[in-house]
Coordinates of C-alpha atoms in Angstrom, one line a residue:
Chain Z
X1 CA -4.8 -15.9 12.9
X2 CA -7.7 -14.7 15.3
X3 CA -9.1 -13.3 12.7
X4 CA -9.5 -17.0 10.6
X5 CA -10.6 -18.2 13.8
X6 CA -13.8 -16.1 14.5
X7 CA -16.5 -14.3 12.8
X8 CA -16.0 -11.8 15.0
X9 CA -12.3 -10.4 14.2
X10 CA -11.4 -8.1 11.6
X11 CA -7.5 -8.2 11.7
X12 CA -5.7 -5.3 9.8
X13 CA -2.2 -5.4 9.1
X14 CA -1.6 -2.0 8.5
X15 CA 2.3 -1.2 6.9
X16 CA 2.2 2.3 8.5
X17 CA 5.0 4.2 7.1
X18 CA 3.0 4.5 3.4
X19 CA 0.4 6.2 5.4
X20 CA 1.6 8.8 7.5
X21 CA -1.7 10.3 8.5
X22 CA -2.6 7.0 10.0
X23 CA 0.9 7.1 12.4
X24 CA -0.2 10.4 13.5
X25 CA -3.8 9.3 14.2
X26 CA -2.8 6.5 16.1
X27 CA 0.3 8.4 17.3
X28 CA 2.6 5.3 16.2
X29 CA 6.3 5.9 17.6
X30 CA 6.9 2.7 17.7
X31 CA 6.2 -0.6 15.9
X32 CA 4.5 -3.3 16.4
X33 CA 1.6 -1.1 17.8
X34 CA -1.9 -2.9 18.4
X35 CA -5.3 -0.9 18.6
X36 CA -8.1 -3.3 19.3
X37 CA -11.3 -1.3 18.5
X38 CA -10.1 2.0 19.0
X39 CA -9.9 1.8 22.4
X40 CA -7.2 -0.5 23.8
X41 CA -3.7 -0.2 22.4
X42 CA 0.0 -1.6 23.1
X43 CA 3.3 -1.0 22.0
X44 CA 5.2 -4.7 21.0
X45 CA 4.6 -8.3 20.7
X46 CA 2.4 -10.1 23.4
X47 CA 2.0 -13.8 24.4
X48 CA -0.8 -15.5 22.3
X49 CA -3.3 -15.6 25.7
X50 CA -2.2 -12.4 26.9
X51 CA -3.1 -11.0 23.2
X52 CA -6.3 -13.5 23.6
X53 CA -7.3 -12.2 26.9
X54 CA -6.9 -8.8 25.7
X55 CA -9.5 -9.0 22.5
X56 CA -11.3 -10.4 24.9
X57 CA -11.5 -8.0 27.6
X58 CA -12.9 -5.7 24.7
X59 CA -15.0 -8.0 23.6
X60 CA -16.4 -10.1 26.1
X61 CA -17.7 -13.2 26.2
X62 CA -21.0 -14.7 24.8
X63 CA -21.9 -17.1 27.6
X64 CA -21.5 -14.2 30.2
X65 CA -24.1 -11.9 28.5
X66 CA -26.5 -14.5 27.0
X67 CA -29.2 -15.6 29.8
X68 CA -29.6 -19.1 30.6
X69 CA -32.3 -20.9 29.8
Chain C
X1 CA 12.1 -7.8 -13.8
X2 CA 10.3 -10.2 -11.4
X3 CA 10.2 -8.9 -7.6
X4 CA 10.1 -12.9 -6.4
X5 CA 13.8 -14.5 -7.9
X6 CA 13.8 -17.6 -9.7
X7 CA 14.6 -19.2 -6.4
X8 CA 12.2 -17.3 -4.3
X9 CA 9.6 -19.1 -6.8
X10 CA 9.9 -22.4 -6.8
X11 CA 10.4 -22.0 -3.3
X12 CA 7.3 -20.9 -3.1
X13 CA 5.8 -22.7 -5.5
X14 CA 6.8 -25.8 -3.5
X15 CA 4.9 -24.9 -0.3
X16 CA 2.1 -23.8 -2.1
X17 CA 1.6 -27.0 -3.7
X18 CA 2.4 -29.0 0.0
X19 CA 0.4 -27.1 1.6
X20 CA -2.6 -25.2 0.1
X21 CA -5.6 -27.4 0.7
X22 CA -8.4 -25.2 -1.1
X23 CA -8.6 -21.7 -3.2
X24 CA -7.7 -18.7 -1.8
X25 CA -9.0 -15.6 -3.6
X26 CA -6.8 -12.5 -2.7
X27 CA -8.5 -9.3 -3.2
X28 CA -6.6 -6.5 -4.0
X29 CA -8.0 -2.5 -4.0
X30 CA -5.5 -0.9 -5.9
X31 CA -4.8 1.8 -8.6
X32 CA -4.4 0.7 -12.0
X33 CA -1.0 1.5 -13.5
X34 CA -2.8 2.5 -16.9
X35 CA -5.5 5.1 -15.2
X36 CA -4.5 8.6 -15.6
X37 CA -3.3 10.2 -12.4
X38 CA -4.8 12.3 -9.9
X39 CA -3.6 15.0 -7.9
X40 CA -3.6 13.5 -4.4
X41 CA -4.6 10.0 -5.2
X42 CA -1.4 8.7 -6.2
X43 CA -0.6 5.4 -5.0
X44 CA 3.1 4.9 -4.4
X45 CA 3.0 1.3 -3.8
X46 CA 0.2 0.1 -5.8
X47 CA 1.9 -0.7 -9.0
X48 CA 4.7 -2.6 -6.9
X49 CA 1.9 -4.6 -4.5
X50 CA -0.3 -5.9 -8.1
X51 CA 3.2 -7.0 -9.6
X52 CA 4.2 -8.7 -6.5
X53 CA 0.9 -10.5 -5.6
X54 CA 0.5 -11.2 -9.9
X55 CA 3.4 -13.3 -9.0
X56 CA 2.2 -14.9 -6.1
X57 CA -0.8 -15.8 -7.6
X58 CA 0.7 -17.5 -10.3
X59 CA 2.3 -19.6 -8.3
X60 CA -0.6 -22.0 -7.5
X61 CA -4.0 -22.4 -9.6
X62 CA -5.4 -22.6 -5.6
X63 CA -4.5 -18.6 -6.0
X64 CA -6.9 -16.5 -7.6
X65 CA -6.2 -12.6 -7.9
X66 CA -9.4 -10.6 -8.5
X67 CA -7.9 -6.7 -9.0
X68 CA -10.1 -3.6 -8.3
X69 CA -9.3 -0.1 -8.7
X70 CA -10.5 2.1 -5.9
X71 CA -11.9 4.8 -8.0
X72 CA -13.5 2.2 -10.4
X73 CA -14.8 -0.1 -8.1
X74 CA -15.8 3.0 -5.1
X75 CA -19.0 1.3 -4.0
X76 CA -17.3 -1.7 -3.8
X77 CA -14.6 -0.8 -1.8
X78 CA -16.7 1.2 0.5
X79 CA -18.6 -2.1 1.3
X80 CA -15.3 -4.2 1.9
X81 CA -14.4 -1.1 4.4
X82 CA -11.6 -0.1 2.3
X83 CA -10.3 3.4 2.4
X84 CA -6.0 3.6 2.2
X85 CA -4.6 1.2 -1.0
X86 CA -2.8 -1.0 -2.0
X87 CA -5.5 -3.3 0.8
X88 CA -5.3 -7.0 0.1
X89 CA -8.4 -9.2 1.7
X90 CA -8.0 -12.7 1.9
X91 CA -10.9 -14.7 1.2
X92 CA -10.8 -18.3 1.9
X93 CA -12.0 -20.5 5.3
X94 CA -11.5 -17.9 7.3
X95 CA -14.5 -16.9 9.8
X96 CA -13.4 -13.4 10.1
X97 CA -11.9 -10.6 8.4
X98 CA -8.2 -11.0 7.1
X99 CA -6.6 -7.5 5.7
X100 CA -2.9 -6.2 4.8
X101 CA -2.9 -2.6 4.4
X102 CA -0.3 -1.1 2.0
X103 CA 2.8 -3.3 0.7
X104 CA 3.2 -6.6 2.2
X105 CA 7.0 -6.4 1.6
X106 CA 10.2 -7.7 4.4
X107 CA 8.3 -9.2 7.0
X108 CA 4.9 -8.7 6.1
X109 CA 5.4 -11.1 2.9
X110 CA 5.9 -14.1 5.4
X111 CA 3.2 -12.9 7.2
X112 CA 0.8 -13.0 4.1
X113 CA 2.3 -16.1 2.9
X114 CA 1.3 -18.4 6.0
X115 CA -2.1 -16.3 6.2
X116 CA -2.7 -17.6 2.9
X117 CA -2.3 -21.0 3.4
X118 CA -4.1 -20.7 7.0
X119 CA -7.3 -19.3 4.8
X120 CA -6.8 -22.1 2.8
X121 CA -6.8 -25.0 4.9
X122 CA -9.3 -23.3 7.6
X123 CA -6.8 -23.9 10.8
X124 CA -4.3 -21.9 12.6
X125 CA -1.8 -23.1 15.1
X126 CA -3.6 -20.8 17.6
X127 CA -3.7 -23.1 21.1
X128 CA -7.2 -24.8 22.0
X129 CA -8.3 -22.2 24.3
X130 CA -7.3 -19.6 22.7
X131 CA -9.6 -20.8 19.5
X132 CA -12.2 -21.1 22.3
X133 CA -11.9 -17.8 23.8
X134 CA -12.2 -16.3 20.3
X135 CA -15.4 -18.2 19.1
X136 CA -17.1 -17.4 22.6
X137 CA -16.9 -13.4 21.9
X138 CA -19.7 -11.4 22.0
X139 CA -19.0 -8.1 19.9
X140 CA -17.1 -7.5 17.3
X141 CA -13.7 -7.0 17.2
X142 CA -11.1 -4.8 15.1
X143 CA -7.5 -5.3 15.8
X144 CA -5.3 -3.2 13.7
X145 CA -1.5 -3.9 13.6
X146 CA 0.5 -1.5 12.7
X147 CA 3.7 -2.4 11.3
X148 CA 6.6 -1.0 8.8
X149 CA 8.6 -3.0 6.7
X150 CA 11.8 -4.7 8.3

């Protein structure tokens, strides 16, 4: 869904047990497990704007970095 | 033998048709069950994800399957980012990126189902601010979601 919403998401939904190279990368013991740009990861389901707030801790926000005027 | 039943179908079929505003092309990387095989590139779900999203697509003339094989098609598939198979990108209204690494089977089939029609119509049931939040970021974002079939 985020990812329909913004130019900015990739969303992979990646069915892990075909690939077992990619559990051990990602050390996957237990599913559903979320790795937002290879940095922040979590183990379960989360809240839409605790998932939101999340991508965009990683992200940031535009308004924040763009100078006004 | 069909993987969807008759039931599953015209289910299907039904929502599709209620619900679908405009085409969806699903992109599959796959292997092609006629290409001879090669040690280490075997696909075990491949033939089992084209059959399955053949059917899907058949469902609805919104639907359009465009097949590539990953050995065939390399340069293309290196642009799309694609490097495990069977990968599925969805190609629609969506803003961003929409992809289903290997089989979308058990839970992950409802999953694709409703990401289809969200592509399709352009809107998810995401709240206000979280659609806000998401158009306001700055750098990109990959979320992987790792998942096995349930």
């Amino acid at each position: 869904m985020m990812a329909i919403e913004s130019d900015k998401v990739t969303a992979d939904v990646v069915e892990v047990s075909e690939f077992p190279h990619i559990a051990q990368r990602y050390r996957i013991f237990a599913v559903p497990k979320v790795v937002i740009n290879e940095s922040l990861e979590f183990e379960g389901a989360r809240p839409e704007a605790a998932f939101v707030a999340m991508v965009e801790s990683v992200a940031g926000r535009q308004d924040e970095e763009t100078p006004q005027g | 033998m069909p993987i969807l039943s008759p039931a599953d179908q015209e289910y299907l079929r039904q929502v599709f048709a209620e619900r679908l505003r405009d085409p969806v092309t699903i992109v599959l990387f796959t292997q092609r069950v006629t290409q001879i095989r090669i040690p280490g590139y075997e696909c075990a779900t491949c033939r089992e994800t084209n059959q399955l999203l053949e059917e899907v697509a058949a469902l609805s003339d919104k639907i359009t399957l465009e097949m590539h094989d990953l050995l065939q098609d390399a340069e293309l598939a290196q642009q799309a980012g694609v490097e495990e198979i069977p990968a599925i990108i969805l190609k629609g209204h969506n803003k961003g990126t929409v992809r289903f690494i290997g089989v979308p089977a058990g839970y992950e089939f409802a999953t694709l189902i409703e990401d289809i029609i969200e592509v399709s119509r352009g809107t998810t049931e995401l709240s206000p601010l979280s659609r806000e939040t998401l158009a306001k970021l700055a750098q990109p974002v990959h979320i992987k979601v790792f998942v096995t079939p349930t």
